[in-house]
Short mmCIF file of C-alpha atoms in Angstrom, two decimals:
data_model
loop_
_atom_site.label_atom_id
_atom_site.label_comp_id
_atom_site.label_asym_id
_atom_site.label_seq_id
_atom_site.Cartn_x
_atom_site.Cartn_y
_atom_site.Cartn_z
CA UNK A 1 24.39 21.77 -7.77
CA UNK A 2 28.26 21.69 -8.46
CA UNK A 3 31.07 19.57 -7.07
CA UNK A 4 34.66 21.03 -6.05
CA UNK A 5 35.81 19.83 -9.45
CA UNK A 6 32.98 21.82 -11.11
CA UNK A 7 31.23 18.97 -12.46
CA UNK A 8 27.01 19.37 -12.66
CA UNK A 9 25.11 16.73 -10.76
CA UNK A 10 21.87 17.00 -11.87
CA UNK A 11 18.73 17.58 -9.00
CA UNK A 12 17.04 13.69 -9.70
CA UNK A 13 20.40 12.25 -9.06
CA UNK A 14 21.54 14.39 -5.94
CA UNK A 15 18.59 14.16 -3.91
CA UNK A 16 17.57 10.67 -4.28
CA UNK A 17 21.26 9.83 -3.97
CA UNK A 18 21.30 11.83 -0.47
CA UNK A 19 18.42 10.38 1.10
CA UNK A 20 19.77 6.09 -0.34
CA UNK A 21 23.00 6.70 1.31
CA UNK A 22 21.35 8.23 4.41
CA UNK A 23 19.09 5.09 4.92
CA UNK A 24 21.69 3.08 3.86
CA UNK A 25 24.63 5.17 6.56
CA UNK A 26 21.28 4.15 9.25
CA UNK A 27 21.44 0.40 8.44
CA UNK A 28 24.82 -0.13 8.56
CA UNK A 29 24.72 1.48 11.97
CA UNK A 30 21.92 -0.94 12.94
CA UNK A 31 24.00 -3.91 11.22
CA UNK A 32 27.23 -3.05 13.16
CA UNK A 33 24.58 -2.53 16.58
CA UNK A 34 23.55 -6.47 15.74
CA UNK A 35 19.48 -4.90 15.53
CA UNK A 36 19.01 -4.88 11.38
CA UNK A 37 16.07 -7.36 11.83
CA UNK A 38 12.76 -7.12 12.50
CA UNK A 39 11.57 -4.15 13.55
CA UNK A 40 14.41 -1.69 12.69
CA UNK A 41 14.65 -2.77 9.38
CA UNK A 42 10.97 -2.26 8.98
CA UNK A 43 10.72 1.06 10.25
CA UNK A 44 13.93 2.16 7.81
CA UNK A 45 12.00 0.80 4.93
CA UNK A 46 9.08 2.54 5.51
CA UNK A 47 10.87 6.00 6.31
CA UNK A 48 12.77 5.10 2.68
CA UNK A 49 8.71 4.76 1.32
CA UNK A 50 7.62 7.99 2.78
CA UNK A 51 10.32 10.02 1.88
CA UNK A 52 10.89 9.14 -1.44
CA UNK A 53 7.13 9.54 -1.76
CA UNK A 54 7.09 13.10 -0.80
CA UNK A 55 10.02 13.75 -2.89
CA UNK A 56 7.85 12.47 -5.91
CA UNK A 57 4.94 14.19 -4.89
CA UNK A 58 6.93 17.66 -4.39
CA UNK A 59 8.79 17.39 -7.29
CA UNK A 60 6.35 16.38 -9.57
CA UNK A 61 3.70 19.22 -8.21
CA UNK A 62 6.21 21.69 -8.98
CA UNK A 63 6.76 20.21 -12.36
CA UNK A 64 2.91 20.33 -13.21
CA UNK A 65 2.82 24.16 -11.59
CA UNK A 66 5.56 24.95 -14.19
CA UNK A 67 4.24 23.28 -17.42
CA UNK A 68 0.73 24.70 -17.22
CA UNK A 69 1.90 28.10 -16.81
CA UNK A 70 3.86 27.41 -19.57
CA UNK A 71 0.67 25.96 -21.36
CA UNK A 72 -1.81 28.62 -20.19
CA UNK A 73 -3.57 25.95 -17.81
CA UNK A 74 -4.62 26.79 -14.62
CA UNK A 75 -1.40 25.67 -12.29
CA UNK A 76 -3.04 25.63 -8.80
CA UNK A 77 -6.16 24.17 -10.15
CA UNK A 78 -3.93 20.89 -11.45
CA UNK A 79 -1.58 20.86 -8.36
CA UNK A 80 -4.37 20.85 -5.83
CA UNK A 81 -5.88 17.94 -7.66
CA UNK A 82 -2.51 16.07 -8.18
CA UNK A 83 -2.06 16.25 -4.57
CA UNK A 84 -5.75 14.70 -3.68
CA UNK A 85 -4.63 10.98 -6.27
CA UNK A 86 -1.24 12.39 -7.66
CA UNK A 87 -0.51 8.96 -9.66
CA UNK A 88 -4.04 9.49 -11.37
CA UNK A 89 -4.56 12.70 -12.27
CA UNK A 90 -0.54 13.07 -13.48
CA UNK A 91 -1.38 10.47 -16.38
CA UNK A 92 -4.51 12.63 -16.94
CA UNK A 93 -2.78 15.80 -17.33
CA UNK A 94 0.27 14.77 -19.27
CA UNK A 95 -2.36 12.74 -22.07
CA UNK A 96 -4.95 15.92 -22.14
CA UNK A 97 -3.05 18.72 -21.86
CA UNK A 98 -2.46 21.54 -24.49
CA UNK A 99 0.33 22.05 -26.67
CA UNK A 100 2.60 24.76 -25.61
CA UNK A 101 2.15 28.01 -26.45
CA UNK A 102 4.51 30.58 -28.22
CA UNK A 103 5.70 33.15 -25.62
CA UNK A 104 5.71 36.69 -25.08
CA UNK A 105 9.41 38.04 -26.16
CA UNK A 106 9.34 40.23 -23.29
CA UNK A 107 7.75 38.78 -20.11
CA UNK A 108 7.31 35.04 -21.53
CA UNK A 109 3.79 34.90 -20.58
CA UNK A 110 2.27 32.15 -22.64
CA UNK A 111 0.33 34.34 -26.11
CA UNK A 112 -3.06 32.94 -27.31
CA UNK A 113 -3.50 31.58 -30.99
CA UNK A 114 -4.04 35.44 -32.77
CA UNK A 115 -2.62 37.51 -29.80
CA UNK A 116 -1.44 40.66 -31.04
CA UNK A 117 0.03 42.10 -27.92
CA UNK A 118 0.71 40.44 -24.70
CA UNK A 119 -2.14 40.38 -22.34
CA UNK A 120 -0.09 40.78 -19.39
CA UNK A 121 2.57 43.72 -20.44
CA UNK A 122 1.05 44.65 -23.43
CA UNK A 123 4.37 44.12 -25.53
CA UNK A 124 4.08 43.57 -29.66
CA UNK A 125 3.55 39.83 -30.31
CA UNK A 126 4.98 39.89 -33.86
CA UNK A 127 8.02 38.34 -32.57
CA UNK A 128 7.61 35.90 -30.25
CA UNK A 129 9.67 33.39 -28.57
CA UNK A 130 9.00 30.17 -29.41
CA UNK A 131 8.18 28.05 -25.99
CA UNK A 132 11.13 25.75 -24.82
CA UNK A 133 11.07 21.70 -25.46
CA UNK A 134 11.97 20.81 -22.70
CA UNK A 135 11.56 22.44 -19.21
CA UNK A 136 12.39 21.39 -15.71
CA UNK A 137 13.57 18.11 -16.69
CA UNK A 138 15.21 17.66 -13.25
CA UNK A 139 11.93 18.03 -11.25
CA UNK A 140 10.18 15.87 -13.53
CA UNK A 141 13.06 13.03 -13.31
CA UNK A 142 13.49 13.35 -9.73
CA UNK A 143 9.79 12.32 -9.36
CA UNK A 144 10.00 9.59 -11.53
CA UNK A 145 13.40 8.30 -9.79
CA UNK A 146 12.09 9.05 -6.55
CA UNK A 147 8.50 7.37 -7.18
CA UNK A 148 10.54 3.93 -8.03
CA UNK A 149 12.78 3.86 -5.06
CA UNK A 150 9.13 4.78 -3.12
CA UNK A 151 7.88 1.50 -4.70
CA UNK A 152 11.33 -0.42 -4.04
CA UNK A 153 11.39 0.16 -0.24
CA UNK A 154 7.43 -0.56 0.06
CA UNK A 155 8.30 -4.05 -1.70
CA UNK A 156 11.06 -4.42 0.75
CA UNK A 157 8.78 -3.48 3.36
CA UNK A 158 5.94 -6.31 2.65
CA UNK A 159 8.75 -8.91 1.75
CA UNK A 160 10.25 -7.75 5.17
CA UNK A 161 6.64 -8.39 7.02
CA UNK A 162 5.68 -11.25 5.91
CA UNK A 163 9.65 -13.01 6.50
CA UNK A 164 9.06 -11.30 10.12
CA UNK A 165 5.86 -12.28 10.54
CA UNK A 166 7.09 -16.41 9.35
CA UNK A 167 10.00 -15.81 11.84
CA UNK A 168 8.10 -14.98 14.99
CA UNK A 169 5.94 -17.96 14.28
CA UNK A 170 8.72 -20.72 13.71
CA UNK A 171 10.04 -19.18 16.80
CA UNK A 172 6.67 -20.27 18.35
CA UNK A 173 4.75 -16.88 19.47
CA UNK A 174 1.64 -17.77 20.08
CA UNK A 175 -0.08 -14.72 18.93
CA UNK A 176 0.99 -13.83 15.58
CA UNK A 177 -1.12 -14.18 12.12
CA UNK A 178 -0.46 -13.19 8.95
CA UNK A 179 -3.51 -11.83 6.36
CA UNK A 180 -6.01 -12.70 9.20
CA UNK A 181 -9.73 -11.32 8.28
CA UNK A 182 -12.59 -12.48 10.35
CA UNK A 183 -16.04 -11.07 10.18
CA UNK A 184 -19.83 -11.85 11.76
CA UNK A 185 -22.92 -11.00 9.49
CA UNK A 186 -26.25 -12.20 9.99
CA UNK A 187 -25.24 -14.50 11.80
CA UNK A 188 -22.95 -16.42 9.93
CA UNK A 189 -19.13 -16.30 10.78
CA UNK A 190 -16.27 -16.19 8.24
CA UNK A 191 -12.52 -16.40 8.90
CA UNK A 192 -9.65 -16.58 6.41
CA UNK A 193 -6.16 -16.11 7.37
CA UNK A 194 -2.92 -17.10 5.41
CA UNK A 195 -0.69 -18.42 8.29
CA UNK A 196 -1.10 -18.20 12.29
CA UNK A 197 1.30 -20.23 15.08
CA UNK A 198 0.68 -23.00 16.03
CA UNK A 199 -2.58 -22.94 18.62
CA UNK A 200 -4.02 -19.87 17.59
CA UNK A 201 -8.23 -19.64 18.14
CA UNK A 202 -10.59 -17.27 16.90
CA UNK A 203 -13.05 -17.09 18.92
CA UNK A 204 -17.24 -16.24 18.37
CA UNK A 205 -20.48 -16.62 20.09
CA UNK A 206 -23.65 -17.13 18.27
CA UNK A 207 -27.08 -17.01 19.40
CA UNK A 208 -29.33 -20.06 19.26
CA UNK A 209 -32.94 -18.97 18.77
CA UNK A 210 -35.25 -20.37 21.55
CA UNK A 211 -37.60 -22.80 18.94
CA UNK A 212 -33.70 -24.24 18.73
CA UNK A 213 -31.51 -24.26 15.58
CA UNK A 214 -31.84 -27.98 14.20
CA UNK A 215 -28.01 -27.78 12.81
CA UNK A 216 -25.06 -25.87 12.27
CA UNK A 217 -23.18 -25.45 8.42
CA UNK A 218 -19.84 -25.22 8.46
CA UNK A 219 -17.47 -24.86 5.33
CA UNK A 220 -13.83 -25.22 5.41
CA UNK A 221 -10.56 -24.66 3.08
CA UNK A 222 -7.23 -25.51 3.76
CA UNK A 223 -4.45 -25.07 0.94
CA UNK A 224 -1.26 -26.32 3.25
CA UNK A 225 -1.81 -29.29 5.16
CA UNK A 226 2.25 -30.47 6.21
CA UNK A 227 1.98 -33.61 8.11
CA UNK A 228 1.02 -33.37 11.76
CA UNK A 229 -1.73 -30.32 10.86
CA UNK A 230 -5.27 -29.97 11.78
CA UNK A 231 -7.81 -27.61 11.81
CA UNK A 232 -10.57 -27.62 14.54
CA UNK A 233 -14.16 -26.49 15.76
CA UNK A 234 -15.19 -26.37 19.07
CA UNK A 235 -18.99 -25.65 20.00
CA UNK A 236 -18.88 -25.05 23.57
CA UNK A 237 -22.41 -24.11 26.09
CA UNK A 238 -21.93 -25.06 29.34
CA UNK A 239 -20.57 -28.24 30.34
CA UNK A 240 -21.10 -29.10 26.65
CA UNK A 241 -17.92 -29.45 24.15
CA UNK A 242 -17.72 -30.93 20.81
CA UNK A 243 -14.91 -30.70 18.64
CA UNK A 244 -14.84 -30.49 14.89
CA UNK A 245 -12.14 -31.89 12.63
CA UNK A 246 -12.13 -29.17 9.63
CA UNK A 247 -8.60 -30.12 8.01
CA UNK A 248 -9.39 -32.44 5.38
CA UNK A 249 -12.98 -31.20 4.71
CA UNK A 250 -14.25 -31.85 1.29
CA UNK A 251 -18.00 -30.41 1.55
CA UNK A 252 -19.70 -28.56 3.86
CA UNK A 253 -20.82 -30.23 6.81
CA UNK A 254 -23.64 -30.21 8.57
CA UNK A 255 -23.65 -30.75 12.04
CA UNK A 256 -27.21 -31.48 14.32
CA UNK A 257 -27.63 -29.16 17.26
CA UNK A 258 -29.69 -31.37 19.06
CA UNK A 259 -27.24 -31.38 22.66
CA UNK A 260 -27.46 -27.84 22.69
CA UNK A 261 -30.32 -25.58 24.45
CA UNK A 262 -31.55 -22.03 23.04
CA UNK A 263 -28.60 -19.14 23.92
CA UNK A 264 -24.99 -18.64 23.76
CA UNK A 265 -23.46 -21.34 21.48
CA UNK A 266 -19.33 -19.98 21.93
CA UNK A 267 -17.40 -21.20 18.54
CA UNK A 268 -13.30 -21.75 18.92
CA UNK A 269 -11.59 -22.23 15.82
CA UNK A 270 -7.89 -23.41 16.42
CA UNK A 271 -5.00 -23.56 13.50
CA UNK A 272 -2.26 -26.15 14.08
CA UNK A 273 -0.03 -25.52 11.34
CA UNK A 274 -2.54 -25.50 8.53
CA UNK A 275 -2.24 -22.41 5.41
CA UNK A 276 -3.67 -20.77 3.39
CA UNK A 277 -7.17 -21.32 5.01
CA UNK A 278 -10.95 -20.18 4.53
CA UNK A 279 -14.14 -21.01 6.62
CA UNK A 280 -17.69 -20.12 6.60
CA UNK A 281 -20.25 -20.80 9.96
CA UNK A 282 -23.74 -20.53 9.85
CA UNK A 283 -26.97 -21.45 11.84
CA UNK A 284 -29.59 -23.29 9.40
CA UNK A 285 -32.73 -22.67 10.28
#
């Protein structure tokens, strides 16, 4: 690629360069538009991810096609399997592969140590060219340059998330969390999340066997506690409701199930501002 004045931009500057002032042409449209917040900026950030990702992965396929044809490796064989975990098997190829081989001085297919004549056009192979040090360096630069503005925008991206995320609950939505992962197995309940609004309940029924469940084991974590916080357990069957003060919980407690009858026991676990917070429900039998 040339410019009017003749000068040589090289392929892992141009197109990397094209697509950077392409996102950046789209977010100053969305600045001037008043909308680069939220989700717009998000969804430029990713496009930045994918796109530079591709680039990476095209260019650096091509670049692995090309050196093991140069090496006598079989190309499609290492492309396909670049393409299934391309930033695993790259480092795999480029520490195990061959040295290059001397090259035919009339087609420049790759000779094997003691080759006499070319395999492929049956040329003398008293002569022959010796293989290039360097090939394709723009390919294989352009992946590289591309793969770290993939990994720039995704850390934009996350950083972008998470500030999002923080936003929409100091603007007090009542349905956001952020890192929330809740699960039910054998009958004991676990919930960790790093930040929710303020009022947010996960919610859970467990069973109560019919000989009755003497008491229930509950183990909680906060990391933040501002001022003003809590963190609370409601057990809930009927008419029956008992709440649980979990914020400043320093062992597990145990708490008798004695007002409670064999069936549905419904758990509601509400954040108030607490962080950074881990708890584990169980039945003890």
């Amino acid at each position: 690629m040339k410019s009017f004045q003749g000068v040589r931009f090289p392929l892992f500057v141009a197109v990397p360069l094209i697509l950077t002032l392409s996102l950046l042409f789209s977010a100053l449209l969305f600045w001037v538009q008043g909308r680069l917040s939220g989700g717009p900026l998000l969804l430029l950030l990713l496009a930045g991810t994918l796109l530079f990702f591709l680039i990476a992965m095209g260019c650096g396929g091509f670049w692995v096609y090309q050196d093991c044809k140069l090496r006598g490796e079989e190309p499609v064989l290492w492309v396909l399997l670049c393409a299934l975990s391309y930033f695993l098997i790259l480092p795999v190829y480029l520490f195990r592969r061959p040295k290059q081989r001397a090259l035919c001085p009339e087609c420049r297919h790759p000779l094997a140590k003691g080759d006499r004549f070319c395999t492929v056009c049956g040329a003398s192979a008293q002569n022959p060219v010796a293989p290039p040090k360097h090939h394709h360096s723009a390919y294989f630069l352009t992946a590289i340059l591309s793969f770290i503005l993939s990994i720039l925008c995704l850390a934009g991206f996350v950083y972008t998330f998470f500030s999002f995320a923080g936003d929409l609950i100091d603007q007090g939505r009542q349905d956001v969390t952020i890192l929330s992962q809740e699960s039910l197995i054998g009958g004991v309940w676990t919930v960790s999340f790093h930040r929710t609004s303020d009022g947010y309940t996960f919610r859970q029924d467990l069973t109560l066997p019919a000989d009755g469940a003497p008491a229930l084991q509950v183990d909680a974590a906060c990391g933040t506690v501002p001022e003003g916080a809590s963190l609370e357990l409601r057990l809930l069957q009927g008419e029956t409701a008992v709440t649980l003060d979990l914020t400043d919980l320093s062992q597990p407690l145990v708490y008798p199930l004695d007002s409670f009858q064999s069936g549905v026991l419904s758990l509601e676990l509400q954040s108030n501002g607490v962080e950074d917070v881990s708890v584990v429900v169980a039945l003890q039998s």
